[in-house]
mmCIF file of C-alpha atoms in Angstrom:
data_model
loop_
_atom_site.group_PDB
_atom_site.id
_atom_site.type_symbol
_atom_site.label_atom_id
_atom_site.label_comp_id
_atom_site.label_asym_id
_atom_site.label_seq_id
_atom_site.Cartn_x
_atom_site.Cartn_y
_atom_site.Cartn_z
ATOM 1 C CA GLN A 1 -10.588 17.757 30.804
ATOM 2 C CA VAL A 2 -8.996 21.015 29.704
ATOM 3 C CA GLN A 3 -9.790 21.974 26.128
ATOM 4 C CA LEU A 4 -7.147 24.062 24.387
ATOM 5 C CA VAL A 5 -7.746 25.638 20.998
ATOM 6 C CA GLU A 6 -4.879 27.184 19.064
ATOM 7 C CA SER A 7 -5.071 29.686 16.256
ATOM 8 C CA GLY A 8 -2.936 32.184 14.396
ATOM 9 C CA GLY A 9 -0.583 29.983 12.435
ATOM 10 C CA GLY A 10 0.122 30.496 8.788
ATOM 11 C CA LYS A 11 2.739 31.240 6.174
ATOM 12 C CA VAL A 12 4.999 34.269 6.331
ATOM 13 C CA GLN A 13 8.223 35.420 4.787
ATOM 14 C CA ALA A 14 11.393 35.632 6.811
ATOM 15 C CA GLY A 15 11.345 38.704 8.990
ATOM 16 C CA GLY A 16 7.585 38.666 9.322
ATOM 17 C CA SER A 17 5.426 38.259 12.383
ATOM 18 C CA LEU A 18 2.620 36.073 13.640
ATOM 19 C CA ARG A 19 0.663 35.949 16.850
ATOM 20 C CA LEU A 20 -0.504 32.583 18.084
ATOM 21 C CA SER A 21 -3.399 32.295 20.494
ATOM 22 C CA CYS A 22 -4.413 29.466 22.774
ATOM 23 C CA ALA A 23 -7.801 29.721 24.409
ATOM 24 C CA THR A 24 -9.891 27.616 26.732
ATOM 25 C CA SER A 25 -13.584 27.828 27.470
ATOM 26 C CA ARG A 26 -13.186 26.646 31.038
ATOM 27 C CA ARG A 27 -14.072 29.114 33.781
ATOM 28 C CA PRO A 28 -12.220 29.866 35.915
ATOM 29 C CA PHE A 29 -8.877 29.118 34.347
ATOM 30 C CA SER A 30 -5.817 29.130 36.546
ATOM 31 C CA PRO A 31 -3.301 26.522 35.476
ATOM 32 C CA ASN A 32 0.040 26.107 37.142
ATOM 33 C CA ALA A 33 1.806 26.850 33.878
ATOM 34 C CA MET A 34 1.273 27.032 30.166
ATOM 35 C CA GLY A 35 3.789 26.572 27.441
ATOM 36 C CA TRP A 36 4.369 26.777 23.743
ATOM 37 C CA PHE A 37 6.255 23.940 22.122
ATOM 38 C CA ARG A 38 7.084 23.226 18.526
ATOM 39 C CA GLN A 39 7.986 20.249 16.426
ATOM 40 C CA ALA A 40 9.611 20.423 13.030
ATOM 41 C CA PRO A 41 9.516 17.513 10.580
ATOM 42 C CA GLY A 42 11.906 14.796 11.669
ATOM 43 C CA LYS A 43 12.711 16.605 14.903
ATOM 44 C CA GLU A 44 11.709 16.115 18.503
ATOM 45 C CA ARG A 45 9.318 18.483 20.179
ATOM 46 C CA GLU A 46 11.102 21.391 21.834
ATOM 47 C CA ILE A 47 10.257 24.161 24.237
ATOM 48 C CA VAL A 48 9.650 27.581 22.755
ATOM 49 C CA ALA A 49 8.319 29.585 25.686
ATOM 50 C CA ALA A 50 6.447 29.003 28.911
ATOM 51 C CA ILE A 51 4.744 31.030 31.585
ATOM 52 C CA ARG A 52 3.980 30.354 35.216
ATOM 53 C CA TRP A 53 0.385 31.467 35.282
ATOM 54 C CA SER A 54 0.007 33.094 38.654
ATOM 55 C CA ALA A 55 3.332 34.890 38.852
ATOM 56 C CA GLY A 56 3.735 35.537 35.150
ATOM 57 C CA ILE A 57 7.307 34.311 35.199
ATOM 58 C CA THR A 58 8.428 33.380 31.717
ATOM 59 C CA TYR A 59 10.997 31.231 30.015
ATOM 60 C CA TYR A 60 12.283 31.404 26.452
ATOM 61 C CA ALA A 61 14.382 29.034 24.472
ATOM 62 C CA ASP A 62 17.667 30.581 23.423
ATOM 63 C CA SER A 63 16.662 30.228 19.787
ATOM 64 C CA VAL A 64 13.685 32.576 20.192
ATOM 65 C CA LYS A 65 14.824 34.878 22.971
ATOM 66 C CA GLY A 66 14.416 38.496 21.981
ATOM 67 C CA ARG A 67 12.096 37.629 19.094
ATOM 68 C CA PHE A 68 9.139 35.862 20.715
ATOM 69 C CA THR A 69 6.988 36.968 23.624
ATOM 70 C CA ILE A 70 4.608 34.835 25.644
ATOM 71 C CA SER A 71 1.793 36.606 27.420
ATOM 72 C CA LYS A 72 -1.573 35.898 28.968
ATOM 73 C CA ASP A 73 -4.966 37.505 29.329
ATOM 74 C CA ASN A 74 -6.689 36.215 32.438
ATOM 75 C CA ALA A 75 -10.052 37.711 31.501
ATOM 76 C CA LYS A 76 -10.022 35.928 28.151
ATOM 77 C CA ASN A 77 -8.471 32.693 29.445
ATOM 78 C CA THR A 78 -5.954 32.995 26.663
ATOM 79 C CA VAL A 79 -2.221 32.695 26.251
ATOM 80 C CA TYR A 80 -0.421 34.278 23.319
ATOM 81 C CA LEU A 81 2.841 33.838 21.532
ATOM 82 C CA GLN A 82 3.930 36.916 19.629
ATOM 83 C CA MET A 83 6.479 35.842 17.052
ATOM 84 C CA ASN A 84 8.590 38.554 15.447
ATOM 85 C CA SER A 85 11.571 38.460 13.119
ATOM 86 C CA LEU A 86 10.620 34.985 12.025
ATOM 87 C CA LYS A 87 13.259 32.771 10.475
ATOM 88 C CA PRO A 88 12.924 29.713 8.239
ATOM 89 C CA GLU A 89 14.174 27.569 11.104
ATOM 90 C CA ASP A 90 11.077 28.592 13.072
ATOM 91 C CA THR A 91 8.993 26.494 10.689
ATOM 92 C CA ALA A 92 7.185 23.873 12.751
ATOM 93 C CA VAL A 93 3.889 22.822 14.209
ATOM 94 C CA TYR A 94 3.359 24.878 17.333
ATOM 95 C CA TYR A 95 1.526 23.386 20.287
ATOM 96 C CA CYS A 96 -0.031 25.006 23.305
ATOM 97 C CA ALA A 97 0.141 23.025 26.529
ATOM 98 C CA SER A 98 -1.293 23.376 30.008
ATOM 99 C CA ARG A 99 -0.696 21.732 33.344
ATOM 100 C CA ALA A 100 -2.889 21.949 36.418
ATOM 101 C CA TYR A 101 -0.194 21.429 39.020
ATOM 102 C CA TYR A 102 3.530 21.493 39.427
ATOM 103 C CA SER A 103 4.987 18.336 37.930
ATOM 104 C CA GLY A 104 8.550 19.285 37.193
ATOM 105 C CA SER A 105 10.287 22.080 35.365
ATOM 106 C CA TYR A 106 7.839 24.056 33.269
ATOM 107 C CA VAL A 107 10.194 23.876 30.310
ATOM 108 C CA LYS A 108 9.758 20.094 30.050
ATOM 109 C CA ASP A 109 7.061 18.879 27.715
ATOM 110 C CA ASP A 110 6.415 15.769 29.794
ATOM 111 C CA SER A 111 5.360 17.933 32.729
ATOM 112 C CA TYR A 112 2.242 19.094 30.869
ATOM 113 C CA ASP A 113 -1.125 17.372 31.014
ATOM 114 C CA TYR A 114 -3.125 18.905 28.188
ATOM 115 C CA TRP A 115 -2.236 19.828 24.648
ATOM 116 C CA GLY A 116 -3.810 21.704 21.819
ATOM 117 C CA GLN A 117 -4.143 20.323 18.334
ATOM 118 C CA GLY A 118 -1.200 22.289 16.992
ATOM 119 C CA THR A 119 -1.002 25.033 14.418
ATOM 120 C CA GLN A 120 1.381 25.131 11.472
ATOM 121 C CA VAL A 121 3.844 27.977 11.140
ATOM 122 C CA THR A 122 5.781 28.143 7.903
ATOM 123 C CA VAL A 123 8.479 30.737 7.312
ATOM 124 C CA SER A 124 9.847 31.067 3.810
ATOM 125 C CA SER A 125 13.129 32.602 2.774
#
C-alpha cells in the first residue's frame, strides 16, 4: 500500500500563491506517474497536472497552464504543485495520486491506484 500525505493547502487572496506537497515514506519510490487532481463542490474531479516519474514529462490542464508547476524531488520522495496567480475558480480540494504501472493516460483519474486525503485550497476575491 502506498501512503500519500498532502500538505500546503490554505486560504489565499486572488493573485496569491501556494505550494502543495505530496510525500510518501516508502523507499524506494518510483511510481509510473503521479498527478494532482481537484474537486470543487458540486463538480466532478478534474485533472490539474501530472508527471511521468521517470522521464519527468508533465501535463497541465488548460485552466492552470502557465500558472501551476508540477515538480518532483526523488531524494525526498515528494511531488509538488506550485500554484501561482491563484483565481477564485481554483478553489477546490486538491488530491495527490500515484500509480505503480501504466494503466491508461496519466491525465485520467481512474488510471491511478492510490490517493491522498486531499487538502483544501480556497481563493478569495
